GROMACS .gro file of C-alpha atoms in nm:
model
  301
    1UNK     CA    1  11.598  10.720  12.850
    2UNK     CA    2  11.963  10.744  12.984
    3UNK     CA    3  12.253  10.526  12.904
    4UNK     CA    4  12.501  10.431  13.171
    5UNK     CA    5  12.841  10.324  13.037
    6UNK     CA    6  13.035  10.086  13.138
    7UNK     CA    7  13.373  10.029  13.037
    8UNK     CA    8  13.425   9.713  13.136
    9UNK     CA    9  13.091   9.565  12.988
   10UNK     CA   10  13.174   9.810  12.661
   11UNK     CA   11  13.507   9.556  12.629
   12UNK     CA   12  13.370   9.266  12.643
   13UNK     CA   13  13.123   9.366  12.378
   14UNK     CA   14  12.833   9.461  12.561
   15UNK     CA   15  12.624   9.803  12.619
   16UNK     CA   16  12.478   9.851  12.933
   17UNK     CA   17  12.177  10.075  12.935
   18UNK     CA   18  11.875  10.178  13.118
   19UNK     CA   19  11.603  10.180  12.913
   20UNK     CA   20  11.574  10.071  12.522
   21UNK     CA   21  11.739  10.378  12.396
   22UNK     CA   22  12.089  10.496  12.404
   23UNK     CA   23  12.097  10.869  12.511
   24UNK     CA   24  12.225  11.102  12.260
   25UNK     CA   25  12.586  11.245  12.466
   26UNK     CA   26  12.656  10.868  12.501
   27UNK     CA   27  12.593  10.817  12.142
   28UNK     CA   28  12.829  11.138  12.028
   29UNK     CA   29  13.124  10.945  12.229
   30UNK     CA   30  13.111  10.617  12.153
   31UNK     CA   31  13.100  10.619  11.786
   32UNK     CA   32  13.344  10.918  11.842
   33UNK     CA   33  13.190  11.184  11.632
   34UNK     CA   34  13.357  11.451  11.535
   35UNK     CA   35  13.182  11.761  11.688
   36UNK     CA   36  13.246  11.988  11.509
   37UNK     CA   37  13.066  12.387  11.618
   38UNK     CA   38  12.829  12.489  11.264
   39UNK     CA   39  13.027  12.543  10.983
   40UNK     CA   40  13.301  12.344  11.111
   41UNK     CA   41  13.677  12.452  11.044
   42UNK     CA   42  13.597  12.713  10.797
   43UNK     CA   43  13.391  12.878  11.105
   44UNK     CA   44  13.685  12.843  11.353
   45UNK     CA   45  13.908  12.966  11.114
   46UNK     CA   46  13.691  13.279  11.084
   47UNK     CA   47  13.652  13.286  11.454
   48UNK     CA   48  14.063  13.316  11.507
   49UNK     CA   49  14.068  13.566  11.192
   50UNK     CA   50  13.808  13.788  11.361
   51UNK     CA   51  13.931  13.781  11.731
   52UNK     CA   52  14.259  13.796  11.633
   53UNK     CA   53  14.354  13.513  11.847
   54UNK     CA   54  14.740  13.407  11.857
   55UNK     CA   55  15.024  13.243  12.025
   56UNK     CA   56  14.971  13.481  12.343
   57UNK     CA   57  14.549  13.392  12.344
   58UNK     CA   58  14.412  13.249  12.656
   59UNK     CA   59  14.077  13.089  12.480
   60UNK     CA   60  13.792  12.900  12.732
   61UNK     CA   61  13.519  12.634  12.500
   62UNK     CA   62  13.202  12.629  12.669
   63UNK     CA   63  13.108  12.282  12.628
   64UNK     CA   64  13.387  12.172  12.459
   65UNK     CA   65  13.201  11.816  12.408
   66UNK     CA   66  13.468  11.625  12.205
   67UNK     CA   67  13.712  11.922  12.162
   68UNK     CA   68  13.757  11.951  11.781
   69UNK     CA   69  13.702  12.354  11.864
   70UNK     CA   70  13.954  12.401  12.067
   71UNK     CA   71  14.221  12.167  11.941
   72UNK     CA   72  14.149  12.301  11.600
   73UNK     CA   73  14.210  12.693  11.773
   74UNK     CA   74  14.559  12.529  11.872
   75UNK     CA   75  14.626  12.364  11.569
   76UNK     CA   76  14.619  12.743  11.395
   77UNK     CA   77  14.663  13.006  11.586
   78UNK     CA   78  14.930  12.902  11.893
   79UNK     CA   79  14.673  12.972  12.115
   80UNK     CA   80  14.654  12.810  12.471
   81UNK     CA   81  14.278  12.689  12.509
   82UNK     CA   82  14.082  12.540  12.793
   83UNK     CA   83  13.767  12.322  12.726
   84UNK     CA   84  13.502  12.237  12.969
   85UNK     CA   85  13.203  12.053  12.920
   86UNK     CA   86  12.948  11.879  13.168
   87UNK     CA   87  12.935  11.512  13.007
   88UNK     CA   88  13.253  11.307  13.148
   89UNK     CA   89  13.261  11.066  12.854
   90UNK     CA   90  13.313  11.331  12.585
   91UNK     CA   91  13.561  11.473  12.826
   92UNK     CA   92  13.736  11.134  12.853
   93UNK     CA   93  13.694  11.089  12.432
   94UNK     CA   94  13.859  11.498  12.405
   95UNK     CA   95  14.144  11.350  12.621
   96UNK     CA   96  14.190  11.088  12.411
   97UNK     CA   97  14.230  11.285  12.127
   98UNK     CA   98  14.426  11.534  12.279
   99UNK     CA   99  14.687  11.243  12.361
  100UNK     CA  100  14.728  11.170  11.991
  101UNK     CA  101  14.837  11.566  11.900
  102UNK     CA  102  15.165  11.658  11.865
  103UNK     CA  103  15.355  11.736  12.208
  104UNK     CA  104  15.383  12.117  12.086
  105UNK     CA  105  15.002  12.103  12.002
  106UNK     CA  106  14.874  11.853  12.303
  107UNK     CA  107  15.077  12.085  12.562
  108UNK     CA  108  14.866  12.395  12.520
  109UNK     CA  109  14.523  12.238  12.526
  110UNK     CA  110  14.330  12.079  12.837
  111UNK     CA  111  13.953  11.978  12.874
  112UNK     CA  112  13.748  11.892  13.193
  113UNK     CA  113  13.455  11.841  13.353
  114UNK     CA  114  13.241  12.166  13.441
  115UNK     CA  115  12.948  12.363  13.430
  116UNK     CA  116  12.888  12.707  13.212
  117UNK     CA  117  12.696  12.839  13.488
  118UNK     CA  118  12.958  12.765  13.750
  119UNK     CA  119  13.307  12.795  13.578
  120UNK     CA  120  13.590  12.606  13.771
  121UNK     CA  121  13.824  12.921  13.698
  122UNK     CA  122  13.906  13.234  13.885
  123UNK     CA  123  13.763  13.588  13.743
  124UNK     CA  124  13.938  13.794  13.429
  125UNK     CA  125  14.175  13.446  13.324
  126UNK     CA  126  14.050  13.441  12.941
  127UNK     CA  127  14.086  13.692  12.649
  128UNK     CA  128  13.823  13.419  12.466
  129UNK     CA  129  13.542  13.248  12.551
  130UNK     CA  130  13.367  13.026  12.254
  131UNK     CA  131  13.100  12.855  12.237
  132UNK     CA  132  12.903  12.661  11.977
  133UNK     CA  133  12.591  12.489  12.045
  134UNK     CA  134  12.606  12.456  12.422
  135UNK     CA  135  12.351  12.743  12.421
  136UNK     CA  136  12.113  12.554  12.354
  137UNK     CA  137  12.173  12.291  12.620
  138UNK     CA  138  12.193  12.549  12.923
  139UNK     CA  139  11.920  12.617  13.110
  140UNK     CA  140  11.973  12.898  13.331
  141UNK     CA  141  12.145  13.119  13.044
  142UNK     CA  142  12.127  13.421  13.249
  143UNK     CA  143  12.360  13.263  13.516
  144UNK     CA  144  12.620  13.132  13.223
  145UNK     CA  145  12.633  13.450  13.085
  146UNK     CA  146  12.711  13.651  13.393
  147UNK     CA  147  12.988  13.364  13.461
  148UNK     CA  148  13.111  13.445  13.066
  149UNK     CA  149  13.167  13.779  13.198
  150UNK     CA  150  13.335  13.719  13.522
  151UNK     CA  151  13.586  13.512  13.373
  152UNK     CA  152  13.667  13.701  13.048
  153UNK     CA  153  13.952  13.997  13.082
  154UNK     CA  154  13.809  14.371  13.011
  155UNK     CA  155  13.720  14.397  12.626
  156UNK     CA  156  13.769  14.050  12.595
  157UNK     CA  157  13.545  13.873  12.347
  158UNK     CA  158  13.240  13.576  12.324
  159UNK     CA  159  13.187  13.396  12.021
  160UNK     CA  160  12.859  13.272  12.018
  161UNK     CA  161  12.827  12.986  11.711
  162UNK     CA  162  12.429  12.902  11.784
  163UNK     CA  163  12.168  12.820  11.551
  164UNK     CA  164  11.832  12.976  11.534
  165UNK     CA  165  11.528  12.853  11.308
  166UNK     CA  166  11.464  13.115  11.016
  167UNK     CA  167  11.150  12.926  10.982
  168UNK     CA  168  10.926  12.810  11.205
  169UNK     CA  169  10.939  12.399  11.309
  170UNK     CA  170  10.633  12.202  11.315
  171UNK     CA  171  10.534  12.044  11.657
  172UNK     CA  172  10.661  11.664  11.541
  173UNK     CA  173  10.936  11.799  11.491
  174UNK     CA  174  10.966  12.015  11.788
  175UNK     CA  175  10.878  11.652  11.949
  176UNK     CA  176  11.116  11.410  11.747
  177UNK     CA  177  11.386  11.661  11.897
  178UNK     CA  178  11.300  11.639  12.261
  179UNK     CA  179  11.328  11.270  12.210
  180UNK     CA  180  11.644  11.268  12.077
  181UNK     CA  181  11.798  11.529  12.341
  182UNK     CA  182  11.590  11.503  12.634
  183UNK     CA  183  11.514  11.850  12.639
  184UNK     CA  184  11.304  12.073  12.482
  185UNK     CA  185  11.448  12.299  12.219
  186UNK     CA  186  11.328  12.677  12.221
  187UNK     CA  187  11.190  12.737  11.845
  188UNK     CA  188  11.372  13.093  11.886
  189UNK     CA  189  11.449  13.275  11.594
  190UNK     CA  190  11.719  13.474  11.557
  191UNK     CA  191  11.591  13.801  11.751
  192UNK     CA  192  11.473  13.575  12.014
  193UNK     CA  193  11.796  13.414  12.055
  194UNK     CA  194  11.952  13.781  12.044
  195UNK     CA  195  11.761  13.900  12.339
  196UNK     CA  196  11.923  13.593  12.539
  197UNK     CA  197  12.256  13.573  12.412
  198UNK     CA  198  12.326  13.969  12.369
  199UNK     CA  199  12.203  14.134  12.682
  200UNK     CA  200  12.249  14.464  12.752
  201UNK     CA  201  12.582  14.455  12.969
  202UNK     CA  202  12.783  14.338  12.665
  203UNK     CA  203  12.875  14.535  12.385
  204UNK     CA  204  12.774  14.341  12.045
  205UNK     CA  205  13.027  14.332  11.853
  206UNK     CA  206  12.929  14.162  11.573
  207UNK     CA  207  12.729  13.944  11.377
  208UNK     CA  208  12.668  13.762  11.075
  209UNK     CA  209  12.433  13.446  10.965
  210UNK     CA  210  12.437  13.144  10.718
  211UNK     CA  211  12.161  12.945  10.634
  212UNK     CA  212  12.190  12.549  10.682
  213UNK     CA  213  12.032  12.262  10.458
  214UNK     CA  214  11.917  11.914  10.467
  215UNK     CA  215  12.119  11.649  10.313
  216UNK     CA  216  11.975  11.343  10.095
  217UNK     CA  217  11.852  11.035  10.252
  218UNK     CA  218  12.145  10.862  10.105
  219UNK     CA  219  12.361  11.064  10.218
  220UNK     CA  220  12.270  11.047  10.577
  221UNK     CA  221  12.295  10.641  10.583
  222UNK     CA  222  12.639  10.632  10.454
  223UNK     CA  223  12.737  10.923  10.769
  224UNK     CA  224  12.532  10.658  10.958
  225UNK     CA  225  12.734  10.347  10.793
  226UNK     CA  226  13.088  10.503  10.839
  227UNK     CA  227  13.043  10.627  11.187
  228UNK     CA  228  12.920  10.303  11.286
  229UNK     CA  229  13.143  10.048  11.073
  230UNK     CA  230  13.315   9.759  11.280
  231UNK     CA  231  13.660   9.884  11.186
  232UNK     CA  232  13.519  10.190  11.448
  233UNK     CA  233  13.356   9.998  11.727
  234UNK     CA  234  13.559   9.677  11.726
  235UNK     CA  235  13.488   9.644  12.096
  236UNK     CA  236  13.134   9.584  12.029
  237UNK     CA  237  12.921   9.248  11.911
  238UNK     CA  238  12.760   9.294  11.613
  239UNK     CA  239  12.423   9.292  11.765
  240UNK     CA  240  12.522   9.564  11.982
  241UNK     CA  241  12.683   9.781  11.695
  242UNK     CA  242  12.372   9.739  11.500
  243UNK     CA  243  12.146   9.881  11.741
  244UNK     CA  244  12.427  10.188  11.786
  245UNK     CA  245  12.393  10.184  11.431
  246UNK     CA  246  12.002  10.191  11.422
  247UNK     CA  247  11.945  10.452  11.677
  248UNK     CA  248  12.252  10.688  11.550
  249UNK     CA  249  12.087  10.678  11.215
  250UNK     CA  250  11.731  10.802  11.391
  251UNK     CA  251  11.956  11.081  11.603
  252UNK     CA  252  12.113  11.196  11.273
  253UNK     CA  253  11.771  11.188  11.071
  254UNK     CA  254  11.603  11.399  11.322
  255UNK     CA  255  11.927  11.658  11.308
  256UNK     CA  256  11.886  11.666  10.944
  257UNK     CA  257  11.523  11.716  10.946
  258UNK     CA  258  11.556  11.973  11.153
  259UNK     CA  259  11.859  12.175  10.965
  260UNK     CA  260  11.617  12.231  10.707
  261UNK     CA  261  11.464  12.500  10.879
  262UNK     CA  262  11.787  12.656  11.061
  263UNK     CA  263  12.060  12.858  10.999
  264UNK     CA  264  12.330  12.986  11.271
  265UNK     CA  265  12.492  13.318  11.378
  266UNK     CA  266  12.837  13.388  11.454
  267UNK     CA  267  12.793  13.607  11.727
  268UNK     CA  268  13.061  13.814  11.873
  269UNK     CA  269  12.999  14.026  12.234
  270UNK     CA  270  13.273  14.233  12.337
  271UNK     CA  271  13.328  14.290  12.775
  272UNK     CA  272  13.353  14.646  12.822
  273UNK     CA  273  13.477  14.846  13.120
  274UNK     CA  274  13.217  14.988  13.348
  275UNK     CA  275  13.195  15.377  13.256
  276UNK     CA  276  13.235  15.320  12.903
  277UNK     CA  277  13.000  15.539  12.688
  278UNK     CA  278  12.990  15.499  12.295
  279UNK     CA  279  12.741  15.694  12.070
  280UNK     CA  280  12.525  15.525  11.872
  281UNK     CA  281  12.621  15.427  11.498
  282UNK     CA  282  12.399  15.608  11.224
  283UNK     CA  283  12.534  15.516  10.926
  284UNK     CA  284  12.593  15.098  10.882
  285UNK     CA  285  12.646  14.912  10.538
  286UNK     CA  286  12.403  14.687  10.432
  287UNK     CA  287  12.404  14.357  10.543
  288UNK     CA  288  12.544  14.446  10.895
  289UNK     CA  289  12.340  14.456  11.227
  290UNK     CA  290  12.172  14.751  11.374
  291UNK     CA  291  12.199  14.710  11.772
  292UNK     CA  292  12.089  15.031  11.797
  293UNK     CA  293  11.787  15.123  11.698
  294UNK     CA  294  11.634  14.890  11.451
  295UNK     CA  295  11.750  14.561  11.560
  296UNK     CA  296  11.764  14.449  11.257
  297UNK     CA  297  11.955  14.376  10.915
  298UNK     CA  298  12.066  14.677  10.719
  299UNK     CA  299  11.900  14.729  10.407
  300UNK     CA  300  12.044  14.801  10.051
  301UNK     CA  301  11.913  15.044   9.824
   0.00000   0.00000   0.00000
């Protein structure tokens, strides 16, 4: 089902939908969640640590949805950062925000609409690209990541914040998810999701992983409760906030369901220049990735 909003009837108090359901990218800005990549700020703050991004740091957010990502980069690092993302109403809601930021803050970050696999910028404009989730959501991932490297300056970097299941989903699941996004969801581990996401032009850079967990039941309707309280959506009757309620709480169930089974990398490819030619690595510590040869975790002793 797809929801078609309407600010106008939204004043007065009324949704207006097609269908019974309200689709999930409608949901995320109207109760104005805060979408935040996996791990949240203590993964963007490890992101600028990492790339050493600063004052002089041109960063582009692939699917910048709300644009916590990138105003958090600001907020940090100095950084100048561009967020694009395909839905116009988080667009509109990252605007919002935006206009609420400190001038000093506000002035170095802009969001709009536009697609990963046809970037509305010229080639070699970004010493960054992130990108959280939006992986997921893109179908022709070859095509995005051939834009990634048009627009990213020589050696620039991609961080990559995606999950990956480190065990396997069952097919209700797999289900309960296409429901909820519209979309099927590839039950890629994390060497599947390698083999997309780190092709062989890019240089990878690094990587590391943290397992994710489901939350209690209780836990889950008070998220539910808060995001949906009437001191949130005062534009909204109560019947309508109940059923925003209602089917945020099954969106949010079906997430935490499912991050029972996931954890997600923090990827990082590096651009290289063509000619470039770098021997192999032998020796590795454990715990870091082989590229090389056995694609895989290094083992201790």
């Amino acid at each position: 089902m797809t929801t078609v909003t309407d600010p106008a009837h939204s004043k007065a108090g009324h949704l207006s939908t097609v269908g019974d359901e309200l689709a999930y990218v409608d949901l995320l800005s109207l109760v104005r969640e805060t979408n935040r990549c996996p791990g949240g700020k203590r993964t963007i703050r490890r992101i600028a640590t990492r790339l050493g991004i600063g004052p002089h740091t041109r960063v582009l957010e692939i699917g910048s949805n709300t644009g916590f990502t990138s105003m958090e980069l600001a907020k940090i690092t100095g950084c100048t950062a561009v967020g694009i993302d395909v839905n116009a109403a988080a667009v509109a809601e990252a605007n919002r925000k935006r206009s609420q930021l400190p001038p000093r803050i506000a002035d170095r970050v802009s969001f709009s609409v536009g697609d990963a696999c046809a970037i509305p910028f010229g080639d070699a404009e970004f010493d960054v690209i992130v990108c959280g989730g939006a992986n997921t959501f893109v179908q022709d991932r070859a095509t995005a990541l051939s834009e990634y490297l048009r627009v990213l300056r020589p050696y620039g970097f991609v961080s990559v914040t995606n999950l990956y299941y480190r065990k396997a989903p069952s097919e209700q699941l797999l289900t309960d998810l296409h429901d909820v996004l519209g979309f099927d969801v590839p039950p890629y581990g994390l060497q599947d999701w390698l083999k997309v996401l780190a092709p062989a032009e890019w240089e990878l850079y690094d990587l590391e992983t943290t397992d994710l967990v489901a939350r209690p039941d209780q836990v889950v309707e008070a998220y539910a409760d808060a995001l949906c309280s009437s001191d949130r959506l005062p534009q909204l009757s109560e019947s309508d906030r109940l059923r925003v309620r209602n089917r945020w709480h099954e969106v949010i169930s079906v997430f935490n369901r499912n991050h029972a089974h996931l954890g997600f990398m923090e990827l990082t490819l590096r651009r290289p220049m063509p000619g470039d030619e770098e021997q192999p690595e032998l020796f590795l510590t454990p715990g870091s990735w082989d590229p090389y040869f056995e694609k895989a975790f290094v083992q201790g002793d």
